[in-house]
Coordinates of C-alpha atoms in Angstrom, one line a residue:
X27 CA 24.6 -2.9 18.5
X28 CA 25.4 0.5 17.2
X29 CA 25.8 2.0 20.8
X30 CA 22.3 4.6 21.1
X31 CA 22.6 7.9 19.5
X32 CA 22.4 10.0 15.7
X33 CA 24.6 7.5 14.1
X34 CA 23.6 4.4 16.3
X35 CA 20.4 4.7 14.8
X36 CA 20.9 4.9 10.8
X37 CA 22.9 2.5 11.2
X38 CA 22.5 -0.7 9.0
X39 CA 21.4 -3.2 11.3
X40 CA 20.5 -1.4 14.8
X41 CA 17.1 -2.5 15.4
X42 CA 16.4 -4.9 18.1
X43 CA 13.9 -6.6 15.9
X44 CA 14.9 -9.3 13.1
X45 CA 12.8 -11.6 10.5
X46 CA 13.0 -15.0 10.0
X47 CA 14.8 -14.6 6.3
X48 CA 18.3 -14.7 5.8
X49 CA 19.9 -11.1 5.9
X50 CA 21.2 -10.3 3.3
X51 CA 20.0 -13.7 1.8
X52 CA 20.1 -11.5 -2.2
X53 CA 21.4 -8.5 -2.0
X54 CA 24.6 -7.0 -0.5
X55 CA 22.5 -3.9 -0.1
X56 CA 19.2 -5.1 0.8
X57 CA 18.7 -6.6 4.1
X58 CA 15.6 -8.7 4.1
X59 CA 15.3 -8.8 -0.4
X60 CA 11.8 -10.2 -0.1
X61 CA 10.2 -8.1 3.2
X62 CA 11.6 -4.8 1.1
X63 CA 9.7 -6.2 -2.6
X64 CA 6.3 -7.0 -0.4
X65 CA 6.4 -3.2 1.1
X66 CA 5.7 -2.0 -2.1
X67 CA 2.1 -2.8 -2.8
X68 CA 1.9 -0.7 0.7
X69 CA 2.2 2.1 -1.2
X70 CA 0.4 1.2 -4.3
X71 CA -2.0 0.9 -2.2
X72 CA -1.7 4.5 -0.6
X73 CA -1.4 6.4 -4.9
X74 CA -4.3 4.4 -5.8
X75 CA -6.3 4.5 -2.8
X76 CA -5.9 8.5 -3.4
X77 CA -6.4 8.6 -7.4
X78 CA -9.5 6.9 -7.2
X79 CA -11.5 8.5 -3.9
X80 CA -10.0 12.3 -5.2
X81 CA -13.1 13.0 -6.5
X82 CA -14.9 12.0 -3.0
X83 CA -12.3 14.3 -0.6
X84 CA -12.8 17.4 -3.0
X85 CA -16.3 17.8 -2.6
X86 CA -16.9 14.8 1.2
X87 CA -14.6 14.3 2.8
X88 CA -10.8 15.3 2.5
X89 CA -10.0 12.7 5.5
X90 CA -9.5 10.4 2.9
X91 CA -6.6 12.1 1.4
X92 CA -5.1 12.0 4.1
X93 CA -5.4 8.7 4.4
X94 CA -4.5 7.7 1.7
X95 CA -0.7 9.6 2.4
X96 CA -0.8 7.7 5.6
X97 CA -1.0 4.1 3.9
X98 CA 1.8 6.1 1.0
X99 CA 3.8 6.8 3.9
X100 CA 3.2 3.9 6.3
X101 CA 5.2 1.4 2.9
X102 CA 7.8 3.3 2.4
X103 CA 8.7 3.1 6.3
X104 CA 8.3 -0.9 5.8
X105 CA 10.9 -0.3 2.8
X106 CA 13.4 1.9 4.9
X107 CA 13.2 -0.4 7.6
X108 CA 13.8 -3.5 5.5
X109 CA 16.2 -2.8 3.8
X110 CA 18.0 -1.7 6.5
X111 CA 16.6 -4.0 9.8
X112 CA 18.0 0.2 11.2
X113 CA 15.8 1.5 14.7
X114 CA 15.0 4.6 12.4
X115 CA 13.0 2.8 9.8
X116 CA 11.8 0.1 12.2
X117 CA 10.4 3.7 14.6
X118 CA 9.2 5.0 10.6
X119 CA 7.6 2.4 10.1
X120 CA 5.9 1.9 13.3
X121 CA 5.0 4.8 14.2
X122 CA 3.5 5.1 11.0
X123 CA 0.9 2.0 11.5
X124 CA 0.9 3.8 14.6
X125 CA -0.8 6.9 13.7
X126 CA -2.3 5.8 10.7
X127 CA -4.5 3.6 12.6
X128 CA -5.2 6.3 15.1
X129 CA -6.1 9.1 12.8
X130 CA -8.5 6.7 11.1
X131 CA -10.9 5.6 14.3
X132 CA -10.3 9.3 15.2
X133 CA -11.7 9.9 11.4
X134 CA -14.1 7.1 10.8
X135 CA -14.5 5.0 15.0
X136 CA -18.1 4.5 14.1
X137 CA -20.5 7.2 15.2
X138 CA -23.5 5.1 15.9
X139 CA -20.4 3.1 19.0
X140 CA -18.7 6.3 20.2
X141 CA -19.6 9.5 20.0
X142 CA -16.3 11.0 17.8
X143 CA -17.2 14.1 18.1
X144 CA -17.2 15.0 21.9
X145 CA -13.2 16.3 23.7
X146 CA -13.1 13.0 25.8
X147 CA -13.0 11.1 22.8
X148 CA -10.5 13.3 21.0
X149 CA -8.6 13.3 23.5
X150 CA -8.5 9.4 24.3
X151 CA -7.3 8.9 20.6
X152 CA -4.6 11.3 20.8
X153 CA -3.4 10.7 24.1
X154 CA -3.2 6.4 22.8
X155 CA -1.4 8.2 20.0
X156 CA 1.0 9.4 21.8
X157 CA 1.4 7.2 25.4
X158 CA 1.9 4.6 22.2
X159 CA 4.8 6.9 20.4
X160 CA 7.2 7.2 23.9
X161 CA 6.6 3.6 23.9
X162 CA 7.8 3.0 21.4
X163 CA 11.5 4.8 22.3
X164 CA 11.7 2.9 25.1
X165 CA 10.9 -0.6 24.7
X166 CA 11.1 -0.9 20.5
X167 CA 10.9 -4.7 20.6
X168 CA 7.0 -4.5 21.8
X169 CA 5.9 -2.1 19.4
X170 CA 4.1 -4.3 16.8
X171 CA 2.4 -6.3 19.5
X172 CA 1.7 -2.8 20.8
X173 CA 0.7 -2.5 17.1
X174 CA -1.8 -4.7 17.7
X175 CA -3.3 -4.2 20.2
X176 CA -3.9 -0.3 19.3
X177 CA -6.6 -2.3 16.6
X178 CA -9.0 -4.3 19.0
X179 CA -10.9 -1.7 19.7
X180 CA -11.9 -0.2 15.7
X181 CA -12.6 -4.1 15.0
X182 CA -14.8 -4.5 17.7
X183 CA -16.0 -0.8 17.2
X184 CA -17.5 -2.0 13.6
X185 CA -18.8 -5.0 14.7
X186 CA -21.1 -4.1 17.0
X187 CA -22.1 -0.9 14.0
X188 CA -22.8 -4.4 11.6
X189 CA -24.9 -5.8 13.6
X190 CA -26.6 -3.7 16.7
X191 CA -28.7 -2.4 14.4
X192 CA -32.7 -2.7 14.6
X193 CA -32.1 -4.3 10.8
X194 CA -29.9 -6.1 9.0
X195 CA -27.2 -5.2 7.4
X196 CA -27.0 -4.3 3.8
X197 CA -25.3 -7.0 2.0
X198 CA -23.1 -4.2 0.9
X199 CA -21.9 -3.7 4.1
X200 CA -21.7 -7.4 5.3
X201 CA -19.1 -9.1 2.5
X202 CA -17.2 -5.9 3.5
X203 CA -17.0 -6.9 7.2
X204 CA -16.5 -10.1 5.7
X205 CA -13.7 -9.9 3.4
X206 CA -11.9 -7.4 6.5
X207 CA -11.8 -10.2 8.6
X208 CA -10.5 -12.6 6.6
X209 CA -8.1 -10.0 5.3
X210 CA -6.7 -9.6 8.5
X211 CA -7.0 -13.4 9.9
X212 CA -5.0 -14.6 7.0
X213 CA -2.1 -11.9 7.7
X214 CA -1.9 -12.2 11.1
X215 CA -1.2 -15.6 11.1
X216 CA 1.3 -15.7 7.9
X217 CA 2.5 -12.9 10.9
X218 CA 3.1 -15.5 13.6
X219 CA 4.4 -18.1 11.7
X220 CA 7.0 -16.0 11.0
X221 CA 7.5 -15.2 14.4
X222 CA 6.5 -18.1 16.3
X223 CA 8.0 -21.0 13.5
X224 CA 11.5 -19.3 11.9
X225 CA 13.1 -23.1 12.2
X226 CA 10.6 -25.0 10.3
X227 CA 9.9 -22.4 7.8
X228 CA 14.2 -22.8 7.8
X229 CA 13.6 -26.4 6.7
X230 CA 10.6 -25.9 4.6
X231 CA 13.5 -22.8 2.4
X232 CA 10.9 -20.6 2.7
X233 CA 11.2 -18.0 5.2
X234 CA 8.9 -15.7 3.6
X235 CA 5.9 -15.6 5.9
X236 CA 6.5 -12.1 6.8
X237 CA 6.9 -11.2 2.4
X238 CA 3.3 -12.5 2.3
X239 CA 2.1 -10.7 5.6
X240 CA 2.9 -7.1 3.1
X241 CA 1.0 -8.7 0.9
X242 CA -2.0 -9.2 2.7
X243 CA -1.8 -6.4 4.7
X244 CA -1.9 -4.4 1.5
X245 CA -5.5 -5.6 0.8
X246 CA -6.6 -5.1 4.3
X247 CA -5.8 -2.2 4.6
X248 CA -7.7 -1.0 1.4
X249 CA -10.9 -2.9 1.9
X250 CA -10.4 -1.2 5.8
X251 CA -10.1 2.2 4.3
X252 CA -13.9 0.8 2.9
X253 CA -15.8 -0.7 4.9
X254 CA -15.1 2.7 7.5
X255 CA -15.5 4.9 4.7
X256 CA -19.1 3.2 4.0
X257 CA -20.2 3.4 7.6
X258 CA -19.1 6.8 8.3
X259 CA -21.4 8.1 4.8
X260 CA -24.8 5.1 6.5
X261 CA -24.3 7.0 9.7
X262 CA -24.0 11.2 8.3
X263 CA -27.3 9.2 6.3
X264 CA -26.2 9.8 2.5
X265 CA -26.4 6.9 1.4
X266 CA -29.7 8.1 0.2
X267 CA -28.2 10.7 -1.5
X268 CA -25.0 8.2 -3.8
X269 CA -25.1 4.9 -4.9
X270 CA -22.2 3.0 -4.0
X271 CA -20.6 -0.1 -6.0
X272 CA -17.2 -2.2 -4.9
X273 CA -14.7 -2.1 -7.5
X274 CA -11.7 -4.6 -8.3
X275 CA -8.6 -3.2 -10.0
X276 CA -7.4 -5.0 -12.1
X277 CA -10.4 -7.3 -11.7
X278 CA -8.8 -10.4 -13.3
X279 CA -6.8 -10.4 -9.8
X280 CA -10.3 -11.1 -7.9
X281 CA -9.4 -11.2 -4.7
X282 CA -5.6 -9.9 -4.6
X283 CA -7.0 -7.2 -6.0
X284 CA -7.4 -3.5 -5.4
X285 CA -10.2 -3.1 -3.8
X286 CA -12.2 0.4 -3.6
X287 CA -15.7 2.2 -3.3
X288 CA -17.1 3.4 -6.8
X289 CA -19.2 6.6 -5.0
X290 CA -21.3 9.0 -7.4

């Protein structure tokens, strides 16, 4: 491994993290070809989110646009990391995920579960993000486990907001919740397979489960944003004045299409 320092962290292969896909197997310039290419759908998700919610963030909520730009940045960070396998690329990838998750929780953690407008709540979100950021520089190999742990409170908070209510949840809310749950379950399964069963997947001549994680994660990101936005609209009583419809683009891809809420 290259020595620590400015030059060292930007050096190809300086990251202690390496995925199952063989390095430089398809290109002499790209460390992990399929892991790099499969990061592009995350960028596309961010761009489509910015475009499709343009009217919404102009009229009601500019935070939606920030999350779109963060998703785009996450995709670019992932491309950089898998292109180079450098420490700088790894930190860019994982810290952008961390701050996108933290920003999303600070803005859209269900009000019915936790009053996010309080100073204590905001300090908690910022504190977790800062501690995780510092931790990532000390033990970079553990970052991806920490990222999963940081997302757990958001999922349980959303679960409570969906089901802990006097009346039955709206059908669209249930559809969004179950889509998010199934998508991230599949994505995490692919991530675990790549980590724990690398020798087996190599024997299958298919060491690309981390690439599949990227593709499914791009779907999970847009679905999670939709679910959080719907819960926020419901908590702020805006659903009484607007209509919300789930749209897919392109429609012929079905489940694998980009999903967004058409709000009128």
